PDB file of C-alpha atoms in Angstrom:
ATOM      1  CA  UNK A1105      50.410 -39.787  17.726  1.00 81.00           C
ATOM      2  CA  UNK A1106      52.770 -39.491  20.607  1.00 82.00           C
ATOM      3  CA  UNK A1107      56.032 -37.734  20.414  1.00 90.00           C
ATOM      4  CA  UNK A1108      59.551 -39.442  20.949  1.00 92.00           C
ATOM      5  CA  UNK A1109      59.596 -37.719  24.133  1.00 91.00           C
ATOM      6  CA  UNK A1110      56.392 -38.771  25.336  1.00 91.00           C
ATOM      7  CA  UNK A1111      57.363 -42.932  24.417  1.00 93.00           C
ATOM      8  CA  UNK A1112      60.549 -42.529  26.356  1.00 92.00           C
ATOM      9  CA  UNK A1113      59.145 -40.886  29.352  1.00 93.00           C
ATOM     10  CA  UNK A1114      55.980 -43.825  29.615  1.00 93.00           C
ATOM     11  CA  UNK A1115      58.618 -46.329  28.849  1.00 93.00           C
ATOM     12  CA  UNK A1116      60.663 -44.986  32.141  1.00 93.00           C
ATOM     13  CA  UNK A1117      57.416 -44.801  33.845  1.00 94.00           C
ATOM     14  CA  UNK A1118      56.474 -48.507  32.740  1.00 94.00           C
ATOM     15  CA  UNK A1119      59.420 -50.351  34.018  1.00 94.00           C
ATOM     16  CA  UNK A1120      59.242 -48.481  37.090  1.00 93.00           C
ATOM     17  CA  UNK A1121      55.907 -49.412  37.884  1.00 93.00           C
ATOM     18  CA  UNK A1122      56.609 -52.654  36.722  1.00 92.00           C
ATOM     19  CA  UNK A1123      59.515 -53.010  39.317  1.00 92.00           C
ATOM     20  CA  UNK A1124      57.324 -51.823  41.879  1.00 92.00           C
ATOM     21  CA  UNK A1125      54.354 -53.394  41.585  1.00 89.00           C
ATOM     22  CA  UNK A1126      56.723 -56.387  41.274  1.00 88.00           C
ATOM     23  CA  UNK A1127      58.680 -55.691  44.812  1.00 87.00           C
ATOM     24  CA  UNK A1128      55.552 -54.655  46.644  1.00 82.00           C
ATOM     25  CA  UNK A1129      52.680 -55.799  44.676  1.00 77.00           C
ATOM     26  CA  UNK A1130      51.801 -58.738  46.939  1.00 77.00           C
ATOM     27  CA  UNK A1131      51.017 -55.998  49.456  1.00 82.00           C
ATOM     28  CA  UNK A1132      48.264 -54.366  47.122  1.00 81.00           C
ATOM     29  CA  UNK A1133      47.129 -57.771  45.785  1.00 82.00           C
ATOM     30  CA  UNK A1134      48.011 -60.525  47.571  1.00 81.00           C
ATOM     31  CA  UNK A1135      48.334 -64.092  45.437  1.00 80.00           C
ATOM     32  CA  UNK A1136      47.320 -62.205  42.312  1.00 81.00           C
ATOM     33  CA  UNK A1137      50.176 -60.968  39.405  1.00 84.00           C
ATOM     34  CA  UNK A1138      49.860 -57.219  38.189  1.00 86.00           C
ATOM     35  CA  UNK A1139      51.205 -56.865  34.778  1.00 87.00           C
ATOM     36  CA  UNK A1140      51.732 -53.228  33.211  1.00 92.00           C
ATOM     37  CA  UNK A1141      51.063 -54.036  29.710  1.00 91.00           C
ATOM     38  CA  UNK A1142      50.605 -50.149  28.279  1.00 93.00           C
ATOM     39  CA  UNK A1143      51.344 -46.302  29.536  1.00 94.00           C
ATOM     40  CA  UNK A1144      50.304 -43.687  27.854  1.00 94.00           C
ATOM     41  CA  UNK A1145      51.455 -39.868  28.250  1.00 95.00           C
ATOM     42  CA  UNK A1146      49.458 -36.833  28.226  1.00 94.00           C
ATOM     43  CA  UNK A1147      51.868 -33.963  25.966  1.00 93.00           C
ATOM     44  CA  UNK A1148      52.693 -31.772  29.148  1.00 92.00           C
ATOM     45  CA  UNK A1149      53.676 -35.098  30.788  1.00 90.00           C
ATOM     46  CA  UNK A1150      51.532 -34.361  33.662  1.00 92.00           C
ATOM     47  CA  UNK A1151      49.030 -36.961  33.141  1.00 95.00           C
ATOM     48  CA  UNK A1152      50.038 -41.007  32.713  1.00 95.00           C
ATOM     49  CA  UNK A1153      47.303 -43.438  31.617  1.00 95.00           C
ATOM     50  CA  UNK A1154      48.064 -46.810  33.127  1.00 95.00           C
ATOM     51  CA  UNK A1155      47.096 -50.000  31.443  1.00 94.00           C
ATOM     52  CA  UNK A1156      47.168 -52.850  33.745  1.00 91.00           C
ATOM     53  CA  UNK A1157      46.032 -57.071  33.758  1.00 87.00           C
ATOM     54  CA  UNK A1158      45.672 -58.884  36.394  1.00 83.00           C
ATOM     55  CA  UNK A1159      46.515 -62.994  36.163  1.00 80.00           C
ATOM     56  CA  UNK A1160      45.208 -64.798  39.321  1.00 75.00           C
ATOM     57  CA  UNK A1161      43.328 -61.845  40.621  1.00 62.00           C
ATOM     58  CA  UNK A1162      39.906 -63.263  39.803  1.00 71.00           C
ATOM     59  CA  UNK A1163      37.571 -59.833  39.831  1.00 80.00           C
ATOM     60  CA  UNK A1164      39.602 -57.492  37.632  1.00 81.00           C
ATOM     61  CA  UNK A1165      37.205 -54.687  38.899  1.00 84.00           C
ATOM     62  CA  UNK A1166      37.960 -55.098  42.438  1.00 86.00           C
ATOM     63  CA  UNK A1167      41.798 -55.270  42.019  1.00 86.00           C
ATOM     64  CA  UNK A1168      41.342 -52.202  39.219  1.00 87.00           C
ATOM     65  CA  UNK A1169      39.636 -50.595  42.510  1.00 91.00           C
ATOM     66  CA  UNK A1170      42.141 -51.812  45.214  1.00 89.00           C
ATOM     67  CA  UNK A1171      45.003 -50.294  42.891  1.00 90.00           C
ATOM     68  CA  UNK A1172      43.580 -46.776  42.612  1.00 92.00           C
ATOM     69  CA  UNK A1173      42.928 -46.658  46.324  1.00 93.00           C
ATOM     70  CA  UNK A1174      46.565 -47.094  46.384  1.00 92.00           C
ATOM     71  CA  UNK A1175      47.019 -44.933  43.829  1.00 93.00           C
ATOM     72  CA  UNK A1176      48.956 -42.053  45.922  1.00 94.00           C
ATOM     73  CA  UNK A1177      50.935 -44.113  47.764  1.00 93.00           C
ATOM     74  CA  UNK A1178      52.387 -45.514  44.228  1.00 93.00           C
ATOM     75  CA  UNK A1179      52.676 -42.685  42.605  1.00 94.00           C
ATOM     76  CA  UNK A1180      54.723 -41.520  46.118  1.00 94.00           C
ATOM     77  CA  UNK A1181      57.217 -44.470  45.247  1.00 93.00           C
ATOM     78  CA  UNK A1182      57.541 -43.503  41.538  1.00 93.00           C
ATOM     79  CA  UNK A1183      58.058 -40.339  42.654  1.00 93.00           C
ATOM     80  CA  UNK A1184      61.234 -41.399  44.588  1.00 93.00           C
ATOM     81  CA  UNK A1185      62.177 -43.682  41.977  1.00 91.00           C
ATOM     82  CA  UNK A1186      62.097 -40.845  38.715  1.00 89.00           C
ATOM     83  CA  UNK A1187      62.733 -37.888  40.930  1.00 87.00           C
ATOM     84  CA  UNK A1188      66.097 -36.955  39.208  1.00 87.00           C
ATOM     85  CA  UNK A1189      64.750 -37.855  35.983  1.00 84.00           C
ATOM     86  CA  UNK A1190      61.483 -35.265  36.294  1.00 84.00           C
ATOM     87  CA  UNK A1191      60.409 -31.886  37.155  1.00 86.00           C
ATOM     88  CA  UNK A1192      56.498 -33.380  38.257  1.00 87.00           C
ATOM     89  CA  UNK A1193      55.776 -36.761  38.970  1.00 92.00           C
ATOM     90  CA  UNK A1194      52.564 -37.432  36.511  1.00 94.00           C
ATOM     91  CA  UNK A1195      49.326 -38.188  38.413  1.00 95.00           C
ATOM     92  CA  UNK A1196      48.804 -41.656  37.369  1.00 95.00           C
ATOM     93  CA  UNK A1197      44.752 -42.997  35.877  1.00 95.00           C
ATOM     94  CA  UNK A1198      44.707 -46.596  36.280  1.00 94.00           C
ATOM     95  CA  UNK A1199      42.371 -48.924  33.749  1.00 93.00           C
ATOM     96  CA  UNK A1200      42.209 -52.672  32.979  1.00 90.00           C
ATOM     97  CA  UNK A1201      43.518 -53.859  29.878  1.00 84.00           C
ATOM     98  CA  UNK A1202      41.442 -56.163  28.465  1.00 76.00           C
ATOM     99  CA  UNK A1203      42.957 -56.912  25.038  1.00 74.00           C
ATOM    100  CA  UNK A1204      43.666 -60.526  26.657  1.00 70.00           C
ATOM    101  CA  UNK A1205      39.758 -61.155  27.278  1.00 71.00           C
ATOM    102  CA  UNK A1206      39.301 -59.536  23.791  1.00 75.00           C
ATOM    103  CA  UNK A1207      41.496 -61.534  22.180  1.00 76.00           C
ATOM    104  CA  UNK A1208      40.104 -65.139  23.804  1.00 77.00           C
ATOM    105  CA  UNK A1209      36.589 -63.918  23.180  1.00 81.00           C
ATOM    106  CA  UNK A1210      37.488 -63.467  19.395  1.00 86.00           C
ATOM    107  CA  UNK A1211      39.296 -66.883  19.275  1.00 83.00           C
ATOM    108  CA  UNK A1212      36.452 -68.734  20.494  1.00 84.00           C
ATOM    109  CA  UNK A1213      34.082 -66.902  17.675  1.00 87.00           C
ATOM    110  CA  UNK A1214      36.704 -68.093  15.252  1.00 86.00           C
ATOM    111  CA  UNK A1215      36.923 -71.640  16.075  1.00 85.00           C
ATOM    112  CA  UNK A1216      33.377 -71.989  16.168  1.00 85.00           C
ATOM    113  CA  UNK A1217      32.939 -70.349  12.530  1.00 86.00           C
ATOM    114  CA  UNK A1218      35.348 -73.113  11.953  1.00 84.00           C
ATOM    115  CA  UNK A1219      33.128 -75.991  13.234  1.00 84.00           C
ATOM    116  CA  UNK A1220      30.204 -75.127  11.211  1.00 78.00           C
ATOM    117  CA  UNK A1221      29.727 -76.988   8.321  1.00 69.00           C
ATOM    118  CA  UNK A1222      30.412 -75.106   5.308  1.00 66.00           C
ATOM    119  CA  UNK A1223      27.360 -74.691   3.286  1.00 65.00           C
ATOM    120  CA  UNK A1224      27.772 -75.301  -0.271  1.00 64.00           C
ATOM    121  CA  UNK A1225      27.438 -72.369  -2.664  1.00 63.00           C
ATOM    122  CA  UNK A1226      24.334 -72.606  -4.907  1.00 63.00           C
ATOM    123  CA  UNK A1227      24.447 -70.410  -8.404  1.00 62.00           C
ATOM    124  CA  UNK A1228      21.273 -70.271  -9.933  1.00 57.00           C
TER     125      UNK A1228
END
């Protein structure tokens, strides 16, 4: 369970990203939207996990893998951002969130349960 501390510090850390990734994105990944959709904290703050999805980007893999090339150049512009806010800007892990694909996946199991005919129960 993360502390009160902890969910204010990756909710700082989320919009900024967001903002950024916004602003400058297109230079990481051009004609593709980045979308921060969780952050998670280590307890020293030192560490942030970064959930991201990717609309438009078609290979999630490669963008995952163009955004951690860049991934000290973005944490540079956090940095900048946060400064006053922080002693250490967190090293930032980036991973795809696929809840979305998860979520679709399960939807399409569901509404083909719902197309099978329903096979009468039998008691003996």
């Amino acid at each position: 369970m993360e502390s009160k501390r902890q969910q204010k510090f990756a909710g700082v850390i989320q919009q900024d990203l967001a903002t950024i990734f916004q602003r400058e994105g297109s230079g990481y990944l051009p004609n593709a939207m980045v979308t921060i959709t969780k952050v998670r904290v280590t307890p020293d703050l030192a560490l942030a996990r970064i959930f991201l999805s990717f609309f438009n980007g078609g290979n999630s893999q490669q963008a995952l893998q163009t955004i951690r090339s860049h991934a000290n150049e973005i944490r540079y512009k956090l940095g900048a951002r946060i400064k006053d806010q922080v002693r250490v800007v967190p090293q930032l892990e980036f991973f795809v969130d696929d809840t979305s694909e998860y979520v679709e996946r399960m939807d399409a199991i569901f509404d083909k349960i719902a197309k099978e005919e329903r096979q009468p129960d039998t008691e003996e």
